[in-house]
mmCIF file of C-alpha atoms and ligand atoms in Angstrom:
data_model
loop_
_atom_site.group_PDB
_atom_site.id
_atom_site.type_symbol
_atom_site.label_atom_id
_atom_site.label_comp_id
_atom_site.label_asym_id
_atom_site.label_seq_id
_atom_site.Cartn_x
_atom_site.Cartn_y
_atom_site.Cartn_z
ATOM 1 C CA UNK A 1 -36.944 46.907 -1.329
ATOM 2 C CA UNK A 2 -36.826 46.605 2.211
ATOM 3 C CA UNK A 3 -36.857 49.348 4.758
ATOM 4 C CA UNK A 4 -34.162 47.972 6.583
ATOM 5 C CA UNK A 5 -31.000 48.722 4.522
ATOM 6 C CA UNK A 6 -27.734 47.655 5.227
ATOM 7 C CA UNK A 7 -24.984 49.490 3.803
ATOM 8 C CA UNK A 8 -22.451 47.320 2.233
ATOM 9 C CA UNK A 9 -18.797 47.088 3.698
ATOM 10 C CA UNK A 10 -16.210 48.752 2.359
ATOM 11 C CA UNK A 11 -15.597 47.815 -1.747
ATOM 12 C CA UNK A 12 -12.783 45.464 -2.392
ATOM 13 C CA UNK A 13 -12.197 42.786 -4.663
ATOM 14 C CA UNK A 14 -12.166 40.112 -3.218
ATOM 15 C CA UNK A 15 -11.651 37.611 -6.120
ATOM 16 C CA UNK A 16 -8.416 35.241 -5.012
ATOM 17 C CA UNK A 17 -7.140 35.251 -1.216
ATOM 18 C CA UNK A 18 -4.079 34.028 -0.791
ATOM 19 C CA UNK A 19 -2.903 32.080 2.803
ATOM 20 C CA UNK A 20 0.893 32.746 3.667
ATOM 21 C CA UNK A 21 1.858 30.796 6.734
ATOM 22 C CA UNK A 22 3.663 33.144 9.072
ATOM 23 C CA UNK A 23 6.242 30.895 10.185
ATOM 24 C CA UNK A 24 7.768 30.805 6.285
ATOM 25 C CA UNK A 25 9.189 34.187 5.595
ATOM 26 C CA UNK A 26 10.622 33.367 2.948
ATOM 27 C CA UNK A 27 7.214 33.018 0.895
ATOM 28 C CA UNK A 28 6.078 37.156 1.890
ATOM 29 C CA UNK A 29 7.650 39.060 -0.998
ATOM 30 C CA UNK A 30 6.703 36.362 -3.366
ATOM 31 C CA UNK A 31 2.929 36.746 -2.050
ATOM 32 C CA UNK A 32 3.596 40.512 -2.148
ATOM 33 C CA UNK A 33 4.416 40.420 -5.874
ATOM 34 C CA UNK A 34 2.155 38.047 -7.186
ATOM 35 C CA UNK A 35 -1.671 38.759 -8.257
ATOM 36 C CA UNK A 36 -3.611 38.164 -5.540
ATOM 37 C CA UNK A 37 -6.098 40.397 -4.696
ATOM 38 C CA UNK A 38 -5.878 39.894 -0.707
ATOM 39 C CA UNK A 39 -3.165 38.347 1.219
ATOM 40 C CA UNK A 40 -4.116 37.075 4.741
ATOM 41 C CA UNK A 41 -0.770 36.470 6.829
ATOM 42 C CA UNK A 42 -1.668 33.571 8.920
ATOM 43 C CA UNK A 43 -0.704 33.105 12.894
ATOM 44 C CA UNK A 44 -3.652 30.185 13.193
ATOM 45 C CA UNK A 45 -3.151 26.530 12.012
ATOM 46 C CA UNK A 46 -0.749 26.619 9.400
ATOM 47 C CA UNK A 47 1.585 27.698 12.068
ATOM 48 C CA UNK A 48 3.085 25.052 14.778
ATOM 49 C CA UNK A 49 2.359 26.298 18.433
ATOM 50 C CA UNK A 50 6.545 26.833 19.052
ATOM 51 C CA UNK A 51 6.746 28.892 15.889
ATOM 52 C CA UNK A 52 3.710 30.971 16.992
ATOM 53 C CA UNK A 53 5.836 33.955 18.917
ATOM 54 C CA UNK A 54 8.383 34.161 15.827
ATOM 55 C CA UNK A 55 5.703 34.006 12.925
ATOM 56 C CA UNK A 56 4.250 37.161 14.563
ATOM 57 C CA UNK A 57 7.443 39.270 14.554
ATOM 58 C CA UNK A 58 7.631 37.596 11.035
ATOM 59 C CA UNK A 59 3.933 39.121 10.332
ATOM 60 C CA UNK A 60 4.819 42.422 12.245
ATOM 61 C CA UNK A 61 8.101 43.040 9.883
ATOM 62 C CA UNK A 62 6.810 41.650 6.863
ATOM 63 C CA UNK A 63 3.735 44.409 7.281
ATOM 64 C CA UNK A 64 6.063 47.244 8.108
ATOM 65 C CA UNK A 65 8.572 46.502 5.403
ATOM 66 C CA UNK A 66 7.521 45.173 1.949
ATOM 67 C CA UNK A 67 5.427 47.038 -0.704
ATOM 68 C CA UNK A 68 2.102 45.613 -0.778
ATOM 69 C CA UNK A 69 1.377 47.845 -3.269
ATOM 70 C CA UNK A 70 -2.407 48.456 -4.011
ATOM 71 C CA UNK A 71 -3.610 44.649 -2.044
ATOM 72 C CA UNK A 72 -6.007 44.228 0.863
ATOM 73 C CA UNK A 73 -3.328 42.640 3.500
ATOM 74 C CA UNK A 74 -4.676 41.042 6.450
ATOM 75 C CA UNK A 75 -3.579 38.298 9.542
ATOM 76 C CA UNK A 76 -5.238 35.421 10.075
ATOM 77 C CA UNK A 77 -5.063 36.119 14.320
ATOM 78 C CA UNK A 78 -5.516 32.812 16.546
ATOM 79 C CA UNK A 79 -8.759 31.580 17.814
ATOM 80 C CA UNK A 80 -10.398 33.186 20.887
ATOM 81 C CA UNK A 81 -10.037 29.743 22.383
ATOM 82 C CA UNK A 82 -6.364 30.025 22.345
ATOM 83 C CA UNK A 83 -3.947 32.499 24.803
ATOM 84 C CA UNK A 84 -1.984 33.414 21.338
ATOM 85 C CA UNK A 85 -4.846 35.645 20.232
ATOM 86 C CA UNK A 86 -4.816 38.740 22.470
ATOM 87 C CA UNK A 87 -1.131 39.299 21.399
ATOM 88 C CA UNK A 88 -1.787 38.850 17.437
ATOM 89 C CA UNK A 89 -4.395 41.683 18.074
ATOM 90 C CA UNK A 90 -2.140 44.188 20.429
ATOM 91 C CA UNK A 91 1.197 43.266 19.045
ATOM 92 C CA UNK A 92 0.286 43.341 15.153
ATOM 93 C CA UNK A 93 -1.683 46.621 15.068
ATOM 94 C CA UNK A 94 0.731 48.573 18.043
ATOM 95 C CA UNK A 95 3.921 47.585 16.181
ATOM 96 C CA UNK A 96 2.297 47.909 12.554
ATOM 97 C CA UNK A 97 2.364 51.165 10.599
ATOM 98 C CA UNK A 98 -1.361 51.459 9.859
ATOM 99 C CA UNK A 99 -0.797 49.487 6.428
ATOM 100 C CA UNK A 100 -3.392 46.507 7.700
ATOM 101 C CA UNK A 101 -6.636 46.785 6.366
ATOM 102 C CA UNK A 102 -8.436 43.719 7.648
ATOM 103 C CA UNK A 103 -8.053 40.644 10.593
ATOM 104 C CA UNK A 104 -9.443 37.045 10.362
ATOM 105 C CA UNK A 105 -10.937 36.060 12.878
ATOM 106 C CA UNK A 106 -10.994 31.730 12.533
ATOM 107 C CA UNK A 107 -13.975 29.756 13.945
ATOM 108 C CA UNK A 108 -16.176 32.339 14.881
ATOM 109 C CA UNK A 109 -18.920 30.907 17.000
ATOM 110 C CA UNK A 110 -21.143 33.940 18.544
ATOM 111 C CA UNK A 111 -21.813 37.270 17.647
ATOM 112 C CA UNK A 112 -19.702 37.790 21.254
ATOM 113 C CA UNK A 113 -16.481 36.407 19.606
ATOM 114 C CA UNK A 114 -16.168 39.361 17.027
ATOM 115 C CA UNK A 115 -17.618 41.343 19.993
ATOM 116 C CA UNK A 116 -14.473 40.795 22.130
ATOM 117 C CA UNK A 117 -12.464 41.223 19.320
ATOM 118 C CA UNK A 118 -13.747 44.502 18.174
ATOM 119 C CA UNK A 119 -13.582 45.521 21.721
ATOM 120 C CA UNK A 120 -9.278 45.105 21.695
ATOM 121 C CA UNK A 121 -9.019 46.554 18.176
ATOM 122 C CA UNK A 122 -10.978 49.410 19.421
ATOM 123 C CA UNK A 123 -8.848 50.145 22.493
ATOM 124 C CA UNK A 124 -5.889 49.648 20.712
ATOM 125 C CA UNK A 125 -6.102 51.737 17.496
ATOM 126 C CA UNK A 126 -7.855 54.336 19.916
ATOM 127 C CA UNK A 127 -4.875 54.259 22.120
ATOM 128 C CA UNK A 128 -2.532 54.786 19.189
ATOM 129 C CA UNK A 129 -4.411 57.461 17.881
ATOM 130 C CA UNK A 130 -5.659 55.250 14.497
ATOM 131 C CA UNK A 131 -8.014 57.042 12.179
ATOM 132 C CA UNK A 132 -8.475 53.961 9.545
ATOM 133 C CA UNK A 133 -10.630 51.415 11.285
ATOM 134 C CA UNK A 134 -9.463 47.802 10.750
ATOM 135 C CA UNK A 135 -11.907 45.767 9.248
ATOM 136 C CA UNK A 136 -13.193 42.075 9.948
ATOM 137 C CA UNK A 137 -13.020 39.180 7.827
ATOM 138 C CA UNK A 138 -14.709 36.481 9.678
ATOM 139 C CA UNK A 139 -14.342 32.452 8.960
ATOM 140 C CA UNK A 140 -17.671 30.129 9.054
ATOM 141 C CA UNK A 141 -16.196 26.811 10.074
ATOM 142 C CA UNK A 142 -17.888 25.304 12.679
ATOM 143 C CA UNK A 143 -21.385 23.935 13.243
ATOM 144 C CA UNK A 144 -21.891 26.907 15.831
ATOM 145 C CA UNK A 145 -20.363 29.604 13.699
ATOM 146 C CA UNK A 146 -22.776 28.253 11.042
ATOM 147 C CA UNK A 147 -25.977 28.242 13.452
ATOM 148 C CA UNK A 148 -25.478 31.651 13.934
ATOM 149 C CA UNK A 149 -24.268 33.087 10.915
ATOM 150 C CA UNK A 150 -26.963 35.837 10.727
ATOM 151 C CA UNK A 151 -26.102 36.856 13.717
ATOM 152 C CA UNK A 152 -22.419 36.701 13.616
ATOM 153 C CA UNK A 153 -22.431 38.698 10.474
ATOM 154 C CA UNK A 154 -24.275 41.815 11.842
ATOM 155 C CA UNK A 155 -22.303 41.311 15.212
ATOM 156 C CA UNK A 156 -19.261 44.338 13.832
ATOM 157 C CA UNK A 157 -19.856 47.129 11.905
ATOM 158 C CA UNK A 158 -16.126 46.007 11.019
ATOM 159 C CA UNK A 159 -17.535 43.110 9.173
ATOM 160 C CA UNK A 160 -16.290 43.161 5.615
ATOM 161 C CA UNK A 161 -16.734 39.390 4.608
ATOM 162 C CA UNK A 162 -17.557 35.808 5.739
ATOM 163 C CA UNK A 163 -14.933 32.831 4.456
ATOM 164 C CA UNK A 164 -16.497 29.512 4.647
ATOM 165 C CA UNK A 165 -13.770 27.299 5.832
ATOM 166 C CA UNK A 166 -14.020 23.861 4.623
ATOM 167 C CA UNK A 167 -12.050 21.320 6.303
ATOM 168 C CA UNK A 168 -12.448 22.797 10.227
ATOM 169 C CA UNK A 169 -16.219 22.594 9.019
ATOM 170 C CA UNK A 170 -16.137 19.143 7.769
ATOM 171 C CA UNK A 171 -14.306 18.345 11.053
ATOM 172 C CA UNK A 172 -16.918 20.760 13.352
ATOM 173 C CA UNK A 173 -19.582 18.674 11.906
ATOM 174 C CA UNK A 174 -17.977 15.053 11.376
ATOM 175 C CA UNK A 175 -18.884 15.057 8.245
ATOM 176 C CA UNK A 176 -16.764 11.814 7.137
ATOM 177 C CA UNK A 177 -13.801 13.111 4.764
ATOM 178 C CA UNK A 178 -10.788 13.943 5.559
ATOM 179 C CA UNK A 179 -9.355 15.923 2.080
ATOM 180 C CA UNK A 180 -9.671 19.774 2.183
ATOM 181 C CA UNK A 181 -12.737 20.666 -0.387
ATOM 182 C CA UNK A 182 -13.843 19.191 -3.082
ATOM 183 C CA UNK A 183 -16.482 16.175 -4.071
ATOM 184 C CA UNK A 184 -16.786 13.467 -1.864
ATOM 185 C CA UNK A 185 -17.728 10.120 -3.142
ATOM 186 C CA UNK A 186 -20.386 9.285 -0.637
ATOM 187 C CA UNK A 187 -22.127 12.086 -1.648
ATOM 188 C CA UNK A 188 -24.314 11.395 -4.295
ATOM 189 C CA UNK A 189 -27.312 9.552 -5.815
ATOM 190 C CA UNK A 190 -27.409 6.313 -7.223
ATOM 191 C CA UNK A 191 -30.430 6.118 -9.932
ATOM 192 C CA UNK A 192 -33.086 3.689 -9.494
ATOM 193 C CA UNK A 193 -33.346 0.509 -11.120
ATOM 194 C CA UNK A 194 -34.742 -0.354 -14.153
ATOM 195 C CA UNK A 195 -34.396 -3.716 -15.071
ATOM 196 C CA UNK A 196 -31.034 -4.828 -15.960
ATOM 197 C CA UNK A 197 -30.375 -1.480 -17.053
ATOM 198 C CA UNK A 198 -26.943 -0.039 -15.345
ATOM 199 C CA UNK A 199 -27.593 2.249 -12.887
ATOM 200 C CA UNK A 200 -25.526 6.064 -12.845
ATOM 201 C CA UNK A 201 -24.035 7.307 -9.785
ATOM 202 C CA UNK A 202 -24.610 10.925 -9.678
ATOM 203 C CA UNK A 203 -22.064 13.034 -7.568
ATOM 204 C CA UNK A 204 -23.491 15.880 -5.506
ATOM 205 C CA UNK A 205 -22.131 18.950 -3.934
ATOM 206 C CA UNK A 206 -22.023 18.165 0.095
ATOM 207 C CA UNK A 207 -20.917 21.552 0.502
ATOM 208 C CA UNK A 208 -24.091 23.238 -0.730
ATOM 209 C CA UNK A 209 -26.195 23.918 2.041
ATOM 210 C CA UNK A 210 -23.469 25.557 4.013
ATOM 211 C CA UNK A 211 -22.204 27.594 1.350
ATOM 212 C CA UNK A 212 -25.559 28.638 -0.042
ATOM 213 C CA UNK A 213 -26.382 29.472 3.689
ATOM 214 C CA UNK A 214 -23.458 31.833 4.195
ATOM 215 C CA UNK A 215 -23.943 33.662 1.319
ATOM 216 C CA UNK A 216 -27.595 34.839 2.088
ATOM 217 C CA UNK A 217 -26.034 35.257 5.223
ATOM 218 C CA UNK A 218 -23.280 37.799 4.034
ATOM 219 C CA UNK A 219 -25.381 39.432 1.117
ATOM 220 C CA UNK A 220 -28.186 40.117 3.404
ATOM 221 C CA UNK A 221 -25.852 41.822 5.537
ATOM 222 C CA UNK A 222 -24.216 43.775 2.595
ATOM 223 C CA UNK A 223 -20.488 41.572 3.423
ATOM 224 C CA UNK A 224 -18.277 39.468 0.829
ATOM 225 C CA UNK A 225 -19.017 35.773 0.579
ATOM 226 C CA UNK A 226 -15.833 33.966 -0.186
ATOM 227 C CA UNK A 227 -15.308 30.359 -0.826
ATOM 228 C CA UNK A 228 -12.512 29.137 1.689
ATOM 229 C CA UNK A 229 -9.853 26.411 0.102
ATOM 230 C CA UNK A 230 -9.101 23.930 -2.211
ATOM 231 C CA UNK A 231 -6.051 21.742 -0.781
ATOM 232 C CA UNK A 232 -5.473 19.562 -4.179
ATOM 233 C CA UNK A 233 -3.179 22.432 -5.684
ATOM 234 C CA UNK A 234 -1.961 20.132 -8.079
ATOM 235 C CA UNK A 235 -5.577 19.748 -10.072
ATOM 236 C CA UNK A 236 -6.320 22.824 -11.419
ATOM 237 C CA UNK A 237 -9.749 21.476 -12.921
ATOM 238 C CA UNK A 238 -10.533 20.555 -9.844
ATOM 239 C CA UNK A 239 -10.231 23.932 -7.919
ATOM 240 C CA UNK A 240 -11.514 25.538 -11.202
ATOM 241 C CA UNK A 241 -15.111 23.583 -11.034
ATOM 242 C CA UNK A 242 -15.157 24.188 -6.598
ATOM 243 C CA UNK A 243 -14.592 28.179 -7.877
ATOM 244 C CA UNK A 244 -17.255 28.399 -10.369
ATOM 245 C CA UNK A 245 -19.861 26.537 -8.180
ATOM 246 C CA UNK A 246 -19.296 29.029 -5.723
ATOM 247 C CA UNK A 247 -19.461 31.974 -8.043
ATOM 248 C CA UNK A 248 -22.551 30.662 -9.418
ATOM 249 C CA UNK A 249 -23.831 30.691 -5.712
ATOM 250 C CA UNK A 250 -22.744 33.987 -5.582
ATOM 251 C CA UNK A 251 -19.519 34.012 -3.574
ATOM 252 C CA UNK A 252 -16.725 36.641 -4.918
ATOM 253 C CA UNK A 253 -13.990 35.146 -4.501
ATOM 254 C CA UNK A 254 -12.082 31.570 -3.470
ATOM 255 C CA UNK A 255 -8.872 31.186 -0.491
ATOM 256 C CA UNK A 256 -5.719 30.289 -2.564
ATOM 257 C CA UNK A 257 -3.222 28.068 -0.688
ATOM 258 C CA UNK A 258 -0.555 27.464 -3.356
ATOM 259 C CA UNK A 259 0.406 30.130 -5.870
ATOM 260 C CA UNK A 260 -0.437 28.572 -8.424
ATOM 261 C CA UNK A 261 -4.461 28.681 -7.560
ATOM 262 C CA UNK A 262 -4.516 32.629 -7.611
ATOM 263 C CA UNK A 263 -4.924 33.305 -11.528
ATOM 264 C CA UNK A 264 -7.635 30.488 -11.432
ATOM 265 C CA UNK A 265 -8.923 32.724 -9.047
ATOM 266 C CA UNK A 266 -9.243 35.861 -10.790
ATOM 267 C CA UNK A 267 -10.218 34.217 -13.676
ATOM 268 C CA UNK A 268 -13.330 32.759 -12.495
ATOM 269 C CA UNK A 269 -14.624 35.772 -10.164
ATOM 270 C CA UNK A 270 -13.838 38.125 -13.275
ATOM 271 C CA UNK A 271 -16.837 38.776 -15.464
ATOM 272 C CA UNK A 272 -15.514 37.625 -18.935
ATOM 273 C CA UNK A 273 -15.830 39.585 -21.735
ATOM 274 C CA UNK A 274 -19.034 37.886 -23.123
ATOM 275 C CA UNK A 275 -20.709 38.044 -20.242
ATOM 276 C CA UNK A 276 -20.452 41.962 -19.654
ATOM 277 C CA UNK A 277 -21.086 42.565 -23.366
ATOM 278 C CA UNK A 278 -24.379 40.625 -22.632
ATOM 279 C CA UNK A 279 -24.825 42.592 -19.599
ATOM 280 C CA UNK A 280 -24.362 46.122 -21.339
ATOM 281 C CA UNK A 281 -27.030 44.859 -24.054
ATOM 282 C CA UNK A 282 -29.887 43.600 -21.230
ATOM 283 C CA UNK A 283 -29.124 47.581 -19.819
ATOM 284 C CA UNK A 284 -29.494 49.279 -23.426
ATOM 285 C CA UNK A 285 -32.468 47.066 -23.982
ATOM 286 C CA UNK A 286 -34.300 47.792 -20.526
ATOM 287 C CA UNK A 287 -33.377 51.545 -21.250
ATOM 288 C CA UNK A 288 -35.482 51.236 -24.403
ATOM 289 C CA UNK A 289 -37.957 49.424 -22.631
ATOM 290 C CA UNK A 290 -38.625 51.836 -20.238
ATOM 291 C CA UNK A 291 -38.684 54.892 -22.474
ATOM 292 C CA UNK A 292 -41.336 52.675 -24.076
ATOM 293 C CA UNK A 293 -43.093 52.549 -20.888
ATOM 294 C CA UNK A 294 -42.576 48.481 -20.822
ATOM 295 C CA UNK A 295 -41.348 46.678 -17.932
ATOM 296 C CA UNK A 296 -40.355 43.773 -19.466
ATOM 297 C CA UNK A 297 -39.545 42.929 -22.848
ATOM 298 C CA UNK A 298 -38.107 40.115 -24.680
ATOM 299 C CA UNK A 299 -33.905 40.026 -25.640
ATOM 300 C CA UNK A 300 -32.549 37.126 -27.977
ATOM 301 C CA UNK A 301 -36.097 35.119 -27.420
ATOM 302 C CA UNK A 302 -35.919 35.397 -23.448
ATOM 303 C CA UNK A 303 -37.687 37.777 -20.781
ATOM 304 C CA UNK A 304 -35.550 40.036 -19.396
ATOM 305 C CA UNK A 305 -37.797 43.024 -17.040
ATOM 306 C CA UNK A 306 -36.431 45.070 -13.963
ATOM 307 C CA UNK A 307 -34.522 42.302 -12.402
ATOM 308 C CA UNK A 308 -32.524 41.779 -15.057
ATOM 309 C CA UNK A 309 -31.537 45.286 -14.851
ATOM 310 C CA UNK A 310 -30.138 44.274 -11.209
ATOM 311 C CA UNK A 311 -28.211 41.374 -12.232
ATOM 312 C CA UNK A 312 -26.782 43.309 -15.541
ATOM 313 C CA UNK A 313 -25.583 46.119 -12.687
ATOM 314 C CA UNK A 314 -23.496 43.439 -11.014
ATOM 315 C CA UNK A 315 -22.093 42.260 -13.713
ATOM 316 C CA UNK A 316 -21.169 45.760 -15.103
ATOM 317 C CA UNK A 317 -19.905 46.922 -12.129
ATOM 318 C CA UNK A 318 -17.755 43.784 -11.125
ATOM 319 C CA UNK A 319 -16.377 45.049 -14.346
ATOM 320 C CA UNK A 320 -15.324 48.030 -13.664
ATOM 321 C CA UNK A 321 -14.083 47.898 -10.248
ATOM 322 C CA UNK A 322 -11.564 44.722 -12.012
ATOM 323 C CA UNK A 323 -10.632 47.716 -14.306
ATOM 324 C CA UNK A 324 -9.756 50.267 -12.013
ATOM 325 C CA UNK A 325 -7.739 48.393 -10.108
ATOM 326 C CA UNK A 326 -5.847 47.862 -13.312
HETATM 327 N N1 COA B 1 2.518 31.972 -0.644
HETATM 328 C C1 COA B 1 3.528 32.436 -1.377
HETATM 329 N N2 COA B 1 4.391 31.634 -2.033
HETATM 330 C C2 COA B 1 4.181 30.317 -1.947
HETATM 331 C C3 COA B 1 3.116 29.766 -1.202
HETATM 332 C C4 COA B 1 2.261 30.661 -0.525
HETATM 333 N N3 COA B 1 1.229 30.215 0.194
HETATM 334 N N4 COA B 1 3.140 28.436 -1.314
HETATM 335 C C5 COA B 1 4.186 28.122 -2.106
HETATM 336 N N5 COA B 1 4.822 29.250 -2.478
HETATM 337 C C6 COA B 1 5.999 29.369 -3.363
HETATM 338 C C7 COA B 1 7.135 28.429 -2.959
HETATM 339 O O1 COA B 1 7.984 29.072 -2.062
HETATM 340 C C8 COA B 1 7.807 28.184 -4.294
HETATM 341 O O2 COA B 1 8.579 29.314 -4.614
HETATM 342 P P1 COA B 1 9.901 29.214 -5.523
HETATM 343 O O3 COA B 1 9.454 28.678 -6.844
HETATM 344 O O4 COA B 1 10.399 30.618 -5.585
HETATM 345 O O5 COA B 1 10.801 28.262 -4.791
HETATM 346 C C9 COA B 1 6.654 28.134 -5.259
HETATM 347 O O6 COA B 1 5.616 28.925 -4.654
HETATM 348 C C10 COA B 1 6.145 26.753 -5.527
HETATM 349 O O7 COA B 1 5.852 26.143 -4.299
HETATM 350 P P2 COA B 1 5.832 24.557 -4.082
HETATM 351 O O8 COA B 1 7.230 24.035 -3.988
HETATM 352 O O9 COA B 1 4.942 23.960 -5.129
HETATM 353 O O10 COA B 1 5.094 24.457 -2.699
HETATM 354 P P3 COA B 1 5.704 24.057 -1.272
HETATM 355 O O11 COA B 1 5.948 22.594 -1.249
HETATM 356 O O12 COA B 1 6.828 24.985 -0.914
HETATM 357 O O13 COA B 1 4.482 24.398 -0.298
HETATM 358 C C11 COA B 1 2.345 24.234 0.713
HETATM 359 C C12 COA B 1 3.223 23.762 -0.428
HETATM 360 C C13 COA B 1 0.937 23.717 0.502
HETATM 361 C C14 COA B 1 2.924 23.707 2.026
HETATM 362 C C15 COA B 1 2.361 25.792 0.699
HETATM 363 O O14 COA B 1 1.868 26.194 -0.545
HETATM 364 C C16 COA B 1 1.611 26.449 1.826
HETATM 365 O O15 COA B 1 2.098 26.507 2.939
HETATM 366 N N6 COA B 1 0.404 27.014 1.548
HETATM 367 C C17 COA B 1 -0.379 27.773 2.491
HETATM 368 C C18 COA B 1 -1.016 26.877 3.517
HETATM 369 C C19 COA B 1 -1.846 27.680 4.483
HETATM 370 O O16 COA B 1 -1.609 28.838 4.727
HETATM 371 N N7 COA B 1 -2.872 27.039 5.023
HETATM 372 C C20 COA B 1 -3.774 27.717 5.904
HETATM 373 C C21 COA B 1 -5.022 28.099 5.226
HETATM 374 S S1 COA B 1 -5.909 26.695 4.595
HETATM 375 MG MG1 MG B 2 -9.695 26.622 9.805
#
C-alpha cells in the first residue's frame, strides 16, 4: 500500500440512480416508492428554463414532505455557468429540513467549480446551524471536466462520487452521435482481408477510455464511480450489456431515466449468489493457505494468492451492505 491513504466517502449503495425531472411532480412519490437506491431531483436540463423557478419549489416540497424512507435523495442543482444555480443551493438547503444527503453538481470543469460550490453549502448549512454535511456527487461530462478529473475529484472533502455523463460528453467532445449511450456503429473494427473471405465488423466500446479513466479517477480518491444513462428505455438488453460493462470496469452503479431501468440496475451491481459463494470459498481457502504459511495456492485449477483475498472482500462486502439495507 501506499502511504498516502484516502479515506473513502461516506458508504452508500449506489447501485441504480434514478433522474426525476423537477418540473413533473407528479412522478416524486412514484420515485419515492420504487427501488431505487438514490433519487437525484433534477433542476438542470431535463427542466425548461420557464419551469426552472417552479421545479425548485416542486424539489423544496417534495423534500420536506414525502417519505423517502431509507434512500440517498439528492438535486441535480444547475450549472455554475447558469444564474439558476446559486438559488438551487440557498433555496433547497434553507427551505429543506435537513433530509438531503447529497447535490449534483453537472459539468464540472475545475477543481474551483466544486470549490465555489462547497463554499455556498458551507455558509449556508453554517448559517442554519446544520450538523450533517451535504455531500457532493459530481458529473464528468465535458472534455475539461474529464482533463481534470484527478483533480476535480480531490477538489471537496464532500466528494462522494463521480457520474460520467454520456451524451453532454459526446457533445463536449463532438464525438459524432447523437443517441444517449450505447454502441455506436462507427466504432469498431473491420477485419482484414483474406482473400474472398467475408470480412467481420467488430463493434467496440467508444465509451471506454472515458469511463475506465473516471473510475481510477474516483477509486483512487476513495469516491463511487457510476455509469451515467442509457436513453433507449425501451431495450432492456441494451441498458443491461452498457450496465455490466461498466460494472466489469468497476463502476457501482448506472443513472436510471425511466422506471423501468432501476431493477436492471440493482440486478447487475448486486453480487449474485454464485459469485459471493465463490468469493466466501477464495477467503476460506486463503485462510488455509495462510495458516499453512502459503501465499498463494491453487482453487478449482487456478491461482488465487493475497489479491484474491482483496477482490473476494469486495465482493463479500458488496454483499452485505445489499443485505442490510434489506
Ligand atoms: N421517475 C419516476 N416515475 C417515472 C419516471 C421517472 N423518471 N419516468 C416515468 N415515470 C412513470 C410515469 O409517470 C408512468 O407512471 P404511471 O404508470 O403511474 O402513469 C410510468 O413511470 C411509465 O412511464 P412512461 O409513460 O413509460 O414514460 P413517460 O412517457 O411518462 O416519460 C421520459 C418518459 C423519458 C420523458 C421520463 O421517463 C423522464 O422524464 N425521465 C427522466 C429524464 C431525466 O431526468 N433526464 C435527465 C437525466 S439524463
Ligand atoms: Mg448532462
Amino acid at each position: 500500500m501506499s502511504f498516502t491513504i484516502f479515506e473513502p466517502a461516506t458508504a452508500r449503495l449506489n447501485r441504480s440512480e434514478l433522474a426525476v425531472p423537477g418540473s413533473r411532480a407528479e412522478l416524486f412519490e412514484k420515485a419515492a416508492n420504487g427501488n431505487a437506491d438514490v433519487i437525484f431531483l433534477d433542476l438542470e436540463d431535463a427542466v425548461a428554463p420557464d419551469d426552472k423557478p417552479q421545479a425548485r419549489k416542486n424539489v423544496i416540497e417534495a423534500i420536506n414532505d414525502l417519505d423517502w424512507g431509507n434512500k440517498t435523495l439528492s438535486v441535480r442543482i444547475n450549472g455554475l455557468d447558469t444564474h439558476y444555480m446559486y438559488r438551487d443551493v440557498v433555496d433547497v438547503i434553507e427551505q429543506t429540513n435537513g433530509r438531503l444527503d447529497v447535490i449534483m453538481i453537472p459539468k464540472v470543469g475545475t477543481p474551483s467549480d466544486v470549490y465555489a460550490v462547497d463554499m455556498l453549502v458551507t455558509q449556508v448549512e453554517d448559517a442554519m446551524g446544520r450538523e450533517k454535511r451535504i455531500g457532493f456527487e459530481l458529473i464528468i461530462e465535458t472534455a475539461l471536466g474529464m482533463a481534470n478529473v484527478e483533480a476535480n475529484a480531490t477538489a471537496s472533502k464532500r466528494n462522494e462520487s463521480l457520474h460520467f455523463g454520456v451524451a453532454d460528453y459526446a457533445a463536449s467532445t463532438k464525438a459524432r452521435m447523437t443517441t444517449i449511450g450505447g454502441p455506436n456503429p462507427l466504432y469498431g473494427v473491420l477485419t482484414d482481408m483474406d482473400g474472398d473471405n467475408p470480412r467481420d465488423f467488430h463493434w467496440g466500446d467508444m465509451w471506454h477510455y472515458a469511463i475506465s479513466r473516471m473510475v481510477v479517477a474516483a477509486r483512487a480518491a476513495g469516491l463511487r464511480p457510476v455509469d451515467g444513462p442509457f436513453g433507449d428505455f425501451k431495450d432492456a438488453d441494451g441498458y443491461r450489456a452498457q450496465a455490466n460493462r461498466a460494472a466489469a470496469l468497476g463502476c457501482e452503479g448506472k443513472w436510471a431515466i425511466h422506471p423501468s431501468q432501476i431493477d436492471l440496475a440493482n440486478e447487475v451491481y448486486s453480487p449474485s449468489e454464485k459469485e459471493v459463494t465463490q468469493a466466501k470459498r477464495i477467503l476460506e481457502a486463503m485462510e488455509q493457505a495462510q495458516k499453512d504459511g502459503q501465499g498463494a495456492v491453487s482453487l478449482d485449477g487456478r491461482l488465487i494468492d493475497i489479491a484474491s483475498i482483496k477482490q473476494a472482500e469486495v465482493m463479500v462486502r458488496k454483499a452485505a451492505e445489499i443485505a442490510n439495507a434489506g
